[in-house]
mmCIF file with all atom_site columns, C-alpha atoms and ligand atoms in Angstrom:
data_model
loop_
_atom_site.group_PDB
_atom_site.id
_atom_site.type_symbol
_atom_site.label_atom_id
_atom_site.label_alt_id
_atom_site.label_comp_id
_atom_site.label_asym_id
_atom_site.label_entity_id
_atom_site.label_seq_id
_atom_site.pdbx_PDB_ins_code
_atom_site.Cartn_x
_atom_site.Cartn_y
_atom_site.Cartn_z
_atom_site.occupancy
_atom_site.B_iso_or_equiv
_atom_site.pdbx_formal_charge
_atom_site.auth_seq_id
_atom_site.auth_comp_id
_atom_site.auth_asym_id
_atom_site.auth_atom_id
_atom_site.pdbx_PDB_model_num
ATOM   1   C CA . MET A 1 1   ? 18.743  -111.835 -127.566 1.00 0.00 ? 1   MET A CA 1
ATOM   2   C CA . ILE A 1 2   ? 15.504  -110.805 -128.229 1.00 0.00 ? 2   ILE A CA 1
ATOM   3   C CA . ARG A 1 3   ? 11.819  -112.435 -129.056 1.00 0.00 ? 3   ARG A CA 1
ATOM   4   C CA . LEU A 1 4   ? 10.088  -111.623 -131.883 1.00 0.00 ? 4   LEU A CA 1
ATOM   5   C CA . GLY A 1 5   ? 6.646   -112.003 -133.307 1.00 0.00 ? 5   GLY A CA 1
ATOM   6   C CA . VAL A 1 6   ? 6.297   -111.842 -137.516 1.00 0.00 ? 6   VAL A CA 1
ATOM   7   C CA . LEU A 1 7   ? 3.350   -110.071 -139.116 1.00 0.00 ? 7   LEU A CA 1
ATOM   8   C CA . ILE A 1 8   ? 2.882   -111.308 -142.424 1.00 0.00 ? 8   ILE A CA 1
ATOM   9   C CA . SER A 1 9   ? 0.347   -111.241 -144.883 1.00 0.00 ? 9   SER A CA 1
ATOM   10  C CA . GLY A 1 10  ? 2.109   -112.410 -148.430 1.00 0.00 ? 10  GLY A CA 1
ATOM   11  C CA . SER A 1 11  ? 5.495   -114.313 -149.759 1.00 0.00 ? 11  SER A CA 1
ATOM   12  C CA . GLY A 1 12  ? 7.066   -113.412 -146.503 1.00 0.00 ? 12  GLY A CA 1
ATOM   13  C CA . SER A 1 13  ? 10.402  -112.808 -148.321 1.00 0.00 ? 13  SER A CA 1
ATOM   14  C CA . ASN A 1 14  ? 11.334  -110.506 -145.639 1.00 0.00 ? 14  ASN A CA 1
ATOM   15  C CA . LEU A 1 15  ? 10.171  -113.023 -142.791 1.00 0.00 ? 15  LEU A CA 1
ATOM   16  C CA . GLN A 1 16  ? 12.745  -115.527 -144.608 1.00 0.00 ? 16  GLN A CA 1
ATOM   17  C CA . ALA A 1 17  ? 15.482  -112.465 -144.516 1.00 0.00 ? 17  ALA A CA 1
ATOM   18  C CA . ILE A 1 18  ? 15.195  -112.523 -140.881 1.00 0.00 ? 18  ILE A CA 1
ATOM   19  C CA . ILE A 1 19  ? 14.950  -116.360 -140.522 1.00 0.00 ? 19  ILE A CA 1
ATOM   20  C CA . ASP A 1 20  ? 18.562  -116.313 -142.496 1.00 0.00 ? 20  ASP A CA 1
ATOM   21  C CA . ALA A 1 21  ? 20.068  -113.888 -140.265 1.00 0.00 ? 21  ALA A CA 1
ATOM   22  C CA . ILE A 1 22  ? 18.993  -115.522 -137.257 1.00 0.00 ? 22  ILE A CA 1
ATOM   23  C CA . ALA A 1 23  ? 20.611  -118.975 -138.532 1.00 0.00 ? 23  ALA A CA 1
ATOM   24  C CA . GLU A 1 24  ? 23.935  -117.174 -139.900 1.00 0.00 ? 24  GLU A CA 1
ATOM   25  C CA . GLY A 1 25  ? 24.153  -115.499 -136.337 1.00 0.00 ? 25  GLY A CA 1
ATOM   26  C CA . ARG A 1 26  ? 23.879  -112.089 -138.018 1.00 0.00 ? 26  ARG A CA 1
ATOM   27  C CA . LEU A 1 27  ? 20.526  -111.113 -135.604 1.00 0.00 ? 27  LEU A CA 1
ATOM   28  C CA . ASP A 1 28  ? 20.502  -112.231 -131.992 1.00 0.00 ? 28  ASP A CA 1
ATOM   29  C CA . ALA A 1 29  ? 16.716  -112.926 -131.586 1.00 0.00 ? 29  ALA A CA 1
ATOM   30  C CA . SER A 1 30  ? 14.307  -115.775 -132.114 1.00 0.00 ? 30  SER A CA 1
ATOM   31  C CA . ILE A 1 31  ? 10.997  -115.705 -134.104 1.00 0.00 ? 31  ILE A CA 1
ATOM   32  C CA . GLU A 1 32  ? 8.552   -117.123 -131.512 1.00 0.00 ? 32  GLU A CA 1
ATOM   33  C CA . LEU A 1 33  ? 5.033   -117.092 -133.300 1.00 0.00 ? 33  LEU A CA 1
ATOM   34  C CA . VAL A 1 34  ? 4.261   -115.843 -137.106 1.00 0.00 ? 34  VAL A CA 1
ATOM   35  C CA . VAL A 1 35  ? 0.922   -114.187 -137.336 1.00 0.00 ? 35  VAL A CA 1
ATOM   36  C CA . SER A 1 36  ? -0.522  -114.552 -141.293 1.00 0.00 ? 36  SER A CA 1
ATOM   37  C CA . SER A 1 37  ? -3.626  -112.014 -141.725 1.00 0.00 ? 37  SER A CA 1
ATOM   38  C CA . ARG A 1 38  ? -4.497  -114.411 -144.993 1.00 0.00 ? 38  ARG A CA 1
ATOM   39  C CA . PRO A 1 39  ? -4.553  -118.094 -145.175 1.00 0.00 ? 39  PRO A CA 1
ATOM   40  C CA . ASP A 1 40  ? -2.884  -119.035 -148.110 1.00 0.00 ? 40  ASP A CA 1
ATOM   41  C CA . ALA A 1 41  ? 0.427   -116.715 -147.663 1.00 0.00 ? 41  ALA A CA 1
ATOM   42  C CA . TYR A 1 42  ? 3.304   -118.570 -148.644 1.00 0.00 ? 42  TYR A CA 1
ATOM   43  C CA . GLY A 1 43  ? 5.074   -116.802 -145.514 1.00 0.00 ? 43  GLY A CA 1
ATOM   44  C CA . ILE A 1 44  ? 3.574   -119.554 -143.456 1.00 0.00 ? 44  ILE A CA 1
ATOM   45  C CA . GLU A 1 45  ? 5.454   -122.338 -145.441 1.00 0.00 ? 45  GLU A CA 1
ATOM   46  C CA . ARG A 1 46  ? 8.341   -120.543 -144.503 1.00 0.00 ? 46  ARG A CA 1
ATOM   47  C CA . ALA A 1 47  ? 7.909   -120.294 -141.003 1.00 0.00 ? 47  ALA A CA 1
ATOM   48  C CA . LYS A 1 48  ? 6.396   -123.813 -140.954 1.00 0.00 ? 48  LYS A CA 1
ATOM   49  C CA . GLN A 1 49  ? 9.854   -124.701 -142.607 1.00 0.00 ? 49  GLN A CA 1
ATOM   50  C CA . ALA A 1 50  ? 11.759  -122.942 -139.912 1.00 0.00 ? 50  ALA A CA 1
ATOM   51  C CA . GLY A 1 51  ? 9.809   -124.660 -137.044 1.00 0.00 ? 51  GLY A CA 1
ATOM   52  C CA . ILE A 1 52  ? 8.343   -121.580 -136.237 1.00 0.00 ? 52  ILE A CA 1
ATOM   53  C CA . PRO A 1 53  ? 4.772   -121.696 -134.810 1.00 0.00 ? 53  PRO A CA 1
ATOM   54  C CA . THR A 1 54  ? 1.935   -120.036 -137.081 1.00 0.00 ? 54  THR A CA 1
ATOM   55  C CA . LEU A 1 55  ? -1.571  -118.309 -136.436 1.00 0.00 ? 55  LEU A CA 1
ATOM   56  C CA . ALA A 1 56  ? -3.017  -118.130 -140.079 1.00 0.00 ? 56  ALA A CA 1
ATOM   57  C CA . LEU A 1 57  ? -6.012  -115.578 -140.105 1.00 0.00 ? 57  LEU A CA 1
ATOM   58  C CA . ASN A 1 58  ? -8.633  -114.719 -142.832 1.00 0.00 ? 58  ASN A CA 1
ATOM   59  C CA . LYS A 1 59  ? -10.900 -111.699 -143.640 1.00 0.00 ? 59  LYS A CA 1
ATOM   60  C CA . GLU A 1 60  ? -13.857 -113.017 -141.292 1.00 0.00 ? 60  GLU A CA 1
ATOM   61  C CA . SER A 1 61  ? -11.127 -112.555 -138.671 1.00 0.00 ? 61  SER A CA 1
ATOM   62  C CA . TYR A 1 62  ? -10.831 -108.903 -139.004 1.00 0.00 ? 62  TYR A CA 1
ATOM   63  C CA . ALA A 1 63  ? -14.772 -108.392 -139.486 1.00 0.00 ? 63  ALA A CA 1
ATOM   64  C CA . ASP A 1 64  ? -14.087 -106.730 -136.344 1.00 0.00 ? 64  ASP A CA 1
ATOM   65  C CA . PRO A 1 65  ? -10.869 -105.233 -136.560 1.00 0.00 ? 65  PRO A CA 1
ATOM   66  C CA . LEU A 1 66  ? -10.280 -104.734 -132.644 1.00 0.00 ? 66  LEU A CA 1
ATOM   67  C CA . ALA A 1 67  ? -10.981 -108.013 -132.071 1.00 0.00 ? 67  ALA A CA 1
ATOM   68  C CA . ALA A 1 68  ? -8.785  -109.275 -134.518 1.00 0.00 ? 68  ALA A CA 1
ATOM   69  C CA . ASP A 1 69  ? -5.791  -107.299 -133.069 1.00 0.00 ? 69  ASP A CA 1
ATOM   70  C CA . THR A 1 70  ? -6.941  -108.223 -129.300 1.00 0.00 ? 70  THR A CA 1
ATOM   71  C CA . LEU A 1 71  ? -6.829  -112.210 -130.247 1.00 0.00 ? 71  LEU A CA 1
ATOM   72  C CA . ILE A 1 72  ? -3.038  -111.153 -131.795 1.00 0.00 ? 72  ILE A CA 1
ATOM   73  C CA . SER A 1 73  ? -1.805  -109.097 -128.803 1.00 0.00 ? 73  SER A CA 1
ATOM   74  C CA . GLY A 1 74  ? -3.210  -112.100 -126.709 1.00 0.00 ? 74  GLY A CA 1
ATOM   75  C CA . GLU A 1 75  ? -1.603  -114.865 -128.913 1.00 0.00 ? 75  GLU A CA 1
ATOM   76  C CA . LEU A 1 76  ? 2.037   -112.524 -129.158 1.00 0.00 ? 76  LEU A CA 1
ATOM   77  C CA . GLU A 1 77  ? 2.067   -112.242 -125.327 1.00 0.00 ? 77  GLU A CA 1
ATOM   78  C CA . LYS A 1 78  ? 1.323   -115.612 -124.705 1.00 0.00 ? 78  LYS A CA 1
ATOM   79  C CA . ALA A 1 79  ? 4.265   -116.358 -126.449 1.00 0.00 ? 79  ALA A CA 1
ATOM   80  C CA . ASN A 1 80  ? 6.250   -113.739 -124.482 1.00 0.00 ? 80  ASN A CA 1
ATOM   81  C CA . VAL A 1 81  ? 7.516   -111.873 -127.447 1.00 0.00 ? 81  VAL A CA 1
ATOM   82  C CA . ASP A 1 82  ? 9.515   -108.410 -126.988 1.00 0.00 ? 82  ASP A CA 1
ATOM   83  C CA . TYR A 1 83  ? 8.791   -107.099 -130.136 1.00 0.00 ? 83  TYR A CA 1
ATOM   84  C CA . VAL A 1 84  ? 6.308   -107.097 -133.169 1.00 0.00 ? 84  VAL A CA 1
ATOM   85  C CA . VAL A 1 85  ? 7.784   -107.361 -136.862 1.00 0.00 ? 85  VAL A CA 1
ATOM   86  C CA . MET A 1 86  ? 5.440   -106.245 -139.571 1.00 0.00 ? 86  MET A CA 1
ATOM   87  C CA . ALA A 1 87  ? 6.795   -107.856 -142.760 1.00 0.00 ? 87  ALA A CA 1
ATOM   88  C CA . GLY A 1 88  ? 4.471   -107.140 -145.625 1.00 0.00 ? 88  GLY A CA 1
ATOM   89  C CA . TYR A 1 89  ? 1.699   -107.247 -143.407 1.00 0.00 ? 89  TYR A CA 1
ATOM   90  C CA . MET A 1 90  ? -1.263  -105.558 -145.154 1.00 0.00 ? 90  MET A CA 1
ATOM   91  C CA . ARG A 1 91  ? -3.507  -104.494 -142.084 1.00 0.00 ? 91  ARG A CA 1
ATOM   92  C CA . MET A 1 92  ? -3.448  -101.823 -139.834 1.00 0.00 ? 92  MET A CA 1
ATOM   93  C CA . VAL A 1 93  ? -2.198  -102.288 -136.712 1.00 0.00 ? 93  VAL A CA 1
ATOM   94  C CA . ARG A 1 94  ? -4.976  -100.954 -133.608 1.00 0.00 ? 94  ARG A CA 1
ATOM   95  C CA . GLY A 1 95  ? -5.156  -99.867  -130.200 1.00 0.00 ? 95  GLY A CA 1
ATOM   96  C CA . PRO A 1 96  ? -4.934  -103.256 -128.642 1.00 0.00 ? 96  PRO A CA 1
ATOM   97  C CA . LEU A 1 97  ? -1.728  -103.953 -130.166 1.00 0.00 ? 97  LEU A CA 1
ATOM   98  C CA . LEU A 1 98  ? -0.274  -100.707 -130.246 1.00 0.00 ? 98  LEU A CA 1
ATOM   99  C CA . GLN A 1 99  ? -0.865  -100.604 -126.321 1.00 0.00 ? 99  GLN A CA 1
ATOM   100 C CA . ALA A 1 100 ? 0.428   -103.922 -125.807 1.00 0.00 ? 100 ALA A CA 1
ATOM   101 C CA . PHE A 1 101 ? 3.924   -103.275 -127.491 1.00 0.00 ? 101 PHE A CA 1
ATOM   102 C CA . PRO A 1 102 ? 4.316   -99.595  -127.437 1.00 0.00 ? 102 PRO A CA 1
ATOM   103 C CA . ASP A 1 103 ? 7.071   -98.445  -129.186 1.00 0.00 ? 103 ASP A CA 1
ATOM   104 C CA . ARG A 1 104 ? 7.833   -102.046 -129.918 1.00 0.00 ? 104 ARG A CA 1
ATOM   105 C CA . ILE A 1 105 ? 5.874   -102.979 -133.444 1.00 0.00 ? 105 ILE A CA 1
ATOM   106 C CA . ILE A 1 106 ? 8.087   -102.240 -136.096 1.00 0.00 ? 106 ILE A CA 1
ATOM   107 C CA . ASN A 1 107 ? 7.185   -101.729 -139.992 1.00 0.00 ? 107 ASN A CA 1
ATOM   108 C CA . ILE A 1 108 ? 9.170   -101.918 -143.214 1.00 0.00 ? 108 ILE A CA 1
ATOM   109 C CA . HIS A 1 109 ? 8.066   -99.913  -146.053 1.00 0.00 ? 109 HIS A CA 1
ATOM   110 C CA . PRO A 1 110 ? 9.597   -100.153 -149.792 1.00 0.00 ? 110 PRO A CA 1
ATOM   111 C CA . ALA A 1 111 ? 9.862   -96.094  -150.376 1.00 0.00 ? 111 ALA A CA 1
ATOM   112 C CA . LEU A 1 112 ? 11.615  -93.223  -148.256 1.00 0.00 ? 112 LEU A CA 1
ATOM   113 C CA . LEU A 1 113 ? 8.460   -92.307  -146.235 1.00 0.00 ? 113 LEU A CA 1
ATOM   114 C CA . PRO A 1 114 ? 7.007   -89.588  -145.552 1.00 0.00 ? 114 PRO A CA 1
ATOM   115 C CA . SER A 1 115 ? 6.835   -90.213  -149.597 1.00 0.00 ? 115 SER A CA 1
ATOM   116 C CA . PHE A 1 116 ? 4.789   -92.694  -151.221 1.00 0.00 ? 116 PHE A CA 1
ATOM   117 C CA . PRO A 1 117 ? 2.860   -94.467  -148.289 1.00 0.00 ? 117 PRO A CA 1
ATOM   118 C CA . GLY A 1 118 ? 0.515   -97.226  -149.094 1.00 0.00 ? 118 GLY A CA 1
ATOM   119 C CA . ALA A 1 119 ? 0.079   -100.382 -150.339 1.00 0.00 ? 119 ALA A CA 1
ATOM   120 C CA . HIS A 1 120 ? 1.895   -99.402  -153.774 1.00 0.00 ? 120 HIS A CA 1
ATOM   121 C CA . GLY A 1 121 ? 5.034   -97.664  -152.648 1.00 0.00 ? 121 GLY A CA 1
ATOM   122 C CA . ILE A 1 122 ? 7.295   -98.844  -155.176 1.00 0.00 ? 122 ILE A CA 1
ATOM   123 C CA . ALA A 1 123 ? 4.907   -98.418  -158.120 1.00 0.00 ? 123 ALA A CA 1
ATOM   124 C CA . ASP A 1 124 ? 3.522   -95.102  -157.010 1.00 0.00 ? 124 ASP A CA 1
ATOM   125 C CA . ALA A 1 125 ? 7.415   -93.984  -156.634 1.00 0.00 ? 125 ALA A CA 1
ATOM   126 C CA . PHE A 1 126 ? 8.111   -95.399  -160.189 1.00 0.00 ? 126 PHE A CA 1
ATOM   127 C CA . ALA A 1 127 ? 5.200   -93.896  -161.560 1.00 0.00 ? 127 ALA A CA 1
ATOM   128 C CA . ALA A 1 128 ? 6.094   -90.333  -160.338 1.00 0.00 ? 128 ALA A CA 1
ATOM   129 C CA . GLY A 1 129 ? 9.596   -90.174  -162.110 1.00 0.00 ? 129 GLY A CA 1
ATOM   130 C CA . VAL A 1 130 ? 11.435  -89.731  -158.923 1.00 0.00 ? 130 VAL A CA 1
ATOM   131 C CA . LYS A 1 131 ? 15.268  -90.522  -159.220 1.00 0.00 ? 131 LYS A CA 1
ATOM   132 C CA . ILE A 1 132 ? 15.707  -91.522  -155.823 1.00 0.00 ? 132 ILE A CA 1
ATOM   133 C CA . THR A 1 133 ? 13.329  -93.567  -153.518 1.00 0.00 ? 133 THR A CA 1
ATOM   134 C CA . GLY A 1 134 ? 14.382  -96.495  -151.120 1.00 0.00 ? 134 GLY A CA 1
ATOM   135 C CA . VAL A 1 135 ? 13.646  -98.133  -148.114 1.00 0.00 ? 135 VAL A CA 1
ATOM   136 C CA . THR A 1 136 ? 11.885  -97.153  -144.746 1.00 0.00 ? 136 THR A CA 1
ATOM   137 C CA . VAL A 1 137 ? 12.122  -99.116  -141.221 1.00 0.00 ? 137 VAL A CA 1
ATOM   138 C CA . HIS A 1 138 ? 10.057  -97.376  -138.834 1.00 0.00 ? 138 HIS A CA 1
ATOM   139 C CA . LEU A 1 139 ? 7.920   -97.563  -135.655 1.00 0.00 ? 139 LEU A CA 1
ATOM   140 C CA . ALA A 1 140 ? 3.919   -98.361  -135.974 1.00 0.00 ? 140 ALA A CA 1
ATOM   141 C CA . SER A 1 141 ? 1.695   -95.865  -135.080 1.00 0.00 ? 141 SER A CA 1
ATOM   142 C CA . GLU A 1 142 ? -2.074  -96.010  -135.512 1.00 0.00 ? 142 GLU A CA 1
ATOM   143 C CA . ILE A 1 143 ? -1.910  -94.047  -138.595 1.00 0.00 ? 143 ILE A CA 1
ATOM   144 C CA . TYR A 1 144 ? -0.800  -96.446  -141.901 1.00 0.00 ? 144 TYR A CA 1
ATOM   145 C CA . ASP A 1 145 ? 2.914   -96.418  -142.843 1.00 0.00 ? 145 ASP A CA 1
ATOM   146 C CA . GLU A 1 146 ? 3.521   -93.221  -140.247 1.00 0.00 ? 146 GLU A CA 1
ATOM   147 C CA . GLY A 1 147 ? 5.601   -93.302  -136.865 1.00 0.00 ? 147 GLY A CA 1
ATOM   148 C CA . PRO A 1 148 ? 8.994   -92.608  -135.705 1.00 0.00 ? 148 PRO A CA 1
ATOM   149 C CA . ILE A 1 149 ? 11.635  -93.398  -138.400 1.00 0.00 ? 149 ILE A CA 1
ATOM   150 C CA . ILE A 1 150 ? 14.631  -95.976  -137.242 1.00 0.00 ? 150 ILE A CA 1
ATOM   151 C CA . ALA A 1 151 ? 16.487  -96.170  -140.574 1.00 0.00 ? 151 ALA A CA 1
ATOM   152 C CA . GLN A 1 152 ? 16.490  -95.467  -144.247 1.00 0.00 ? 152 GLN A CA 1
ATOM   153 C CA . ARG A 1 153 ? 18.346  -96.668  -147.090 1.00 0.00 ? 153 ARG A CA 1
ATOM   154 C CA . ALA A 1 154 ? 18.450  -94.487  -150.518 1.00 0.00 ? 154 ALA A CA 1
ATOM   155 C CA . VAL A 1 155 ? 17.604  -96.567  -153.942 1.00 0.00 ? 155 VAL A CA 1
ATOM   156 C CA . GLU A 1 156 ? 18.377  -94.774  -157.030 1.00 0.00 ? 156 GLU A CA 1
ATOM   157 C CA . ILE A 1 157 ? 16.039  -95.252  -160.013 1.00 0.00 ? 157 ILE A CA 1
ATOM   158 C CA . CYS A 1 158 ? 18.159  -95.234  -163.332 1.00 0.00 ? 158 CYS A CA 1
ATOM   159 C CA . GLU A 1 159 ? 16.877  -94.608  -166.835 1.00 0.00 ? 159 GLU A CA 1
ATOM   160 C CA . ASP A 1 160 ? 16.616  -98.030  -167.856 1.00 0.00 ? 160 ASP A CA 1
ATOM   161 C CA . ASP A 1 161 ? 14.954  -99.376  -165.065 1.00 0.00 ? 161 ASP A CA 1
ATOM   162 C CA . THR A 1 162 ? 11.360  -100.763 -165.255 1.00 0.00 ? 162 THR A CA 1
ATOM   163 C CA . LEU A 1 163 ? 9.272   -101.381 -162.392 1.00 0.00 ? 163 LEU A CA 1
ATOM   164 C CA . GLU A 1 164 ? 10.474  -104.802 -162.257 1.00 0.00 ? 164 GLU A CA 1
ATOM   165 C CA . SER A 1 165 ? 14.050  -104.102 -161.992 1.00 0.00 ? 165 SER A CA 1
ATOM   166 C CA . LEU A 1 166 ? 13.109  -101.377 -159.621 1.00 0.00 ? 166 LEU A CA 1
ATOM   167 C CA . GLU A 1 167 ? 11.091  -103.684 -157.140 1.00 0.00 ? 167 GLU A CA 1
ATOM   168 C CA . GLN A 1 168 ? 14.206  -106.062 -157.502 1.00 0.00 ? 168 GLN A CA 1
ATOM   169 C CA . ARG A 1 169 ? 16.538  -104.226 -156.040 1.00 0.00 ? 169 ARG A CA 1
ATOM   170 C CA . ILE A 1 170 ? 14.336  -102.242 -153.489 1.00 0.00 ? 170 ILE A CA 1
ATOM   171 C CA . HIS A 1 171 ? 13.398  -105.828 -151.895 1.00 0.00 ? 171 HIS A CA 1
ATOM   172 C CA . SER A 1 172 ? 17.550  -106.567 -151.966 1.00 0.00 ? 172 SER A CA 1
ATOM   173 C CA . VAL A 1 173 ? 17.826  -103.644 -149.750 1.00 0.00 ? 173 VAL A CA 1
ATOM   174 C CA . GLU A 1 174 ? 14.927  -104.401 -147.778 1.00 0.00 ? 174 GLU A CA 1
ATOM   175 C CA . HIS A 1 175 ? 16.724  -107.993 -147.033 1.00 0.00 ? 175 HIS A CA 1
ATOM   176 C CA . GLN A 1 176 ? 19.745  -106.348 -145.829 1.00 0.00 ? 176 GLN A CA 1
ATOM   177 C CA . LEU A 1 177 ? 18.302  -103.668 -144.102 1.00 0.00 ? 177 LEU A CA 1
ATOM   178 C CA . TYR A 1 178 ? 15.406  -105.439 -142.153 1.00 0.00 ? 178 TYR A CA 1
ATOM   179 C CA . PRO A 1 179 ? 18.027  -107.877 -140.021 1.00 0.00 ? 179 PRO A CA 1
ATOM   180 C CA . GLN A 1 180 ? 20.359  -104.905 -139.510 1.00 0.00 ? 180 GLN A CA 1
ATOM   181 C CA . VAL A 1 181 ? 17.892  -102.658 -137.620 1.00 0.00 ? 181 VAL A CA 1
ATOM   182 C CA . LEU A 1 182 ? 16.808  -105.348 -135.605 1.00 0.00 ? 182 LEU A CA 1
ATOM   183 C CA . GLN A 1 183 ? 20.455  -106.193 -134.543 1.00 0.00 ? 183 GLN A CA 1
ATOM   184 C CA . LEU A 1 184 ? 20.692  -102.587 -133.415 1.00 0.00 ? 184 LEU A CA 1
ATOM   185 C CA . ILE A 1 185 ? 17.512  -103.238 -131.426 1.00 0.00 ? 185 ILE A CA 1
ATOM   186 C CA . ALA A 1 186 ? 18.653  -106.397 -130.029 1.00 0.00 ? 186 ALA A CA 1
ATOM   187 C CA . GLN A 1 187 ? 21.717  -104.521 -128.782 1.00 0.00 ? 187 GLN A CA 1
ATOM   188 C CA . GLY A 1 188 ? 19.667  -102.104 -127.075 1.00 0.00 ? 188 GLY A CA 1
ATOM   189 C CA . ARG A 1 189 ? 21.062  -99.152  -129.242 1.00 0.00 ? 189 ARG A CA 1
ATOM   190 C CA . VAL A 1 190 ? 17.543  -98.047  -130.371 1.00 0.00 ? 190 VAL A CA 1
ATOM   191 C CA . ARG A 1 191 ? 15.658  -95.507  -128.224 1.00 0.00 ? 191 ARG A CA 1
ATOM   192 C CA . VAL A 1 192 ? 13.008  -92.851  -128.902 1.00 0.00 ? 192 VAL A CA 1
ATOM   193 C CA . ASP A 1 193 ? 13.653  -89.320  -127.648 1.00 0.00 ? 193 ASP A CA 1
ATOM   194 C CA . GLU A 1 194 ? 11.367  -87.117  -125.474 1.00 0.00 ? 194 GLU A CA 1
ATOM   195 C CA . SER A 1 195 ? 10.156  -85.504  -128.524 1.00 0.00 ? 195 SER A CA 1
ATOM   196 C CA . GLY A 1 196 ? 9.510   -88.712  -130.519 1.00 0.00 ? 196 GLY A CA 1
ATOM   197 C CA . VAL A 1 197 ? 12.780  -88.973  -132.608 1.00 0.00 ? 197 VAL A CA 1
ATOM   198 C CA . VAL A 1 198 ? 14.674  -92.221  -132.634 1.00 0.00 ? 198 VAL A CA 1
ATOM   199 C CA . ARG A 1 199 ? 18.075  -92.018  -131.611 1.00 0.00 ? 199 ARG A CA 1
ATOM   200 C CA . ILE A 1 200 ? 20.415  -94.716  -132.177 1.00 0.00 ? 200 ILE A CA 1
ATOM   201 C CA . ARG A 1 201 ? 23.957  -95.236  -130.058 1.00 0.00 ? 201 ARG A CA 1
ATOM   202 C CA . GLU A 1 202 ? 26.859  -95.640  -131.773 1.00 0.00 ? 202 GLU A CA 1
ATOM   203 C CA . ASP A 1 203 ? 29.247  -98.211  -130.669 1.00 0.00 ? 203 ASP A CA 1
HETATM 204 C C1 . GRF B 2 .   ? 7.655   -105.468 -148.934 1.00 0.00 ? 1   GRF B C1 1
HETATM 205 O O1 . GRF B 2 .   ? 8.202   -104.738 -149.662 1.00 0.00 ? 1   GRF B O1 1
HETATM 206 C C2 . GRF B 2 .   ? 7.321   -104.771 -147.532 1.00 0.00 ? 1   GRF B C2 1
HETATM 207 O O2 . GRF B 2 .   ? 8.010   -103.713 -148.061 1.00 0.00 ? 1   GRF B O2 1
HETATM 208 C C3 . GRF B 2 .   ? 6.077   -104.489 -148.136 1.00 0.00 ? 1   GRF B C3 1
HETATM 209 O O3 . GRF B 2 .   ? 5.448   -105.199 -148.520 1.00 0.00 ? 1   GRF B O3 1
HETATM 210 C C4 . GRF B 2 .   ? 6.840   -106.387 -149.167 1.00 0.00 ? 1   GRF B C4 1
HETATM 211 C C5 . GRF B 2 .   ? 6.414   -107.418 -148.575 1.00 0.00 ? 1   GRF B C5 1
HETATM 212 O O4 . GRF B 2 .   ? 7.110   -108.659 -149.211 1.00 0.00 ? 1   GRF B O4 1
HETATM 213 N N1 . GRF B 2 .   ? 5.090   -103.711 -147.277 1.00 0.00 ? 1   GRF B N1 1
HETATM 214 P P1 . GRF B 2 .   ? 7.138   -110.175 -148.376 1.00 0.00 ? 1   GRF B P1 1
HETATM 215 O O5 . GRF B 2 .   ? 6.079   -110.607 -148.348 1.00 0.00 ? 1   GRF B O5 1
HETATM 216 O O6 . GRF B 2 .   ? 8.335   -109.752 -146.677 1.00 0.00 ? 1   GRF B O6 1
HETATM 217 O O7 . GRF B 2 .   ? 8.243   -111.036 -149.642 1.00 0.00 ? 1   GRF B O7 1
#
């Protein structure tokens, strides 16, 4: 059983997938706190409906980004979380958070990193005309969308795909993959080796 803090900025569909996986017994975890970088994120509603405490920040909170991350890491530590899960969180995580949770901050990205990092991973892959894109779950580092990769799933881009149809498939893969990876972590099967590569113990 692991205690999670979840960082969001938007609709929170990945947060919902994690809430559902916990409720259905597919993920041995609890969500102790949801932090939103935006006060109007729909994910805050999802958290409230699930009875999860929330902390909503705004633009002003990030005027000093290090102070913001000090505040966030303090709240996560107070809530006694083991892992921090970024789920559509559109801010960098900086020193104070990374130091408080070394190798314990996880991010999901809607492309096969290191290809197509940044805020528009799906659209950028679609526009580039690649035939395979996908989803990456990785440990966060000081560099946005970088850090040791835990898991990836490929998603084929078909001739008749539109950006919208591709987005739908990518999101449904995200919603399956993220809880699965978190369950591997809950089972203690994920570690980072001496060379910084993630190893997953087979059962
Ligand atoms: C997801 O595609 C995630 O990979 C990306 O932002 C999106 C967030 O969606 N970083 P949601 O807020 O979880 O619905």
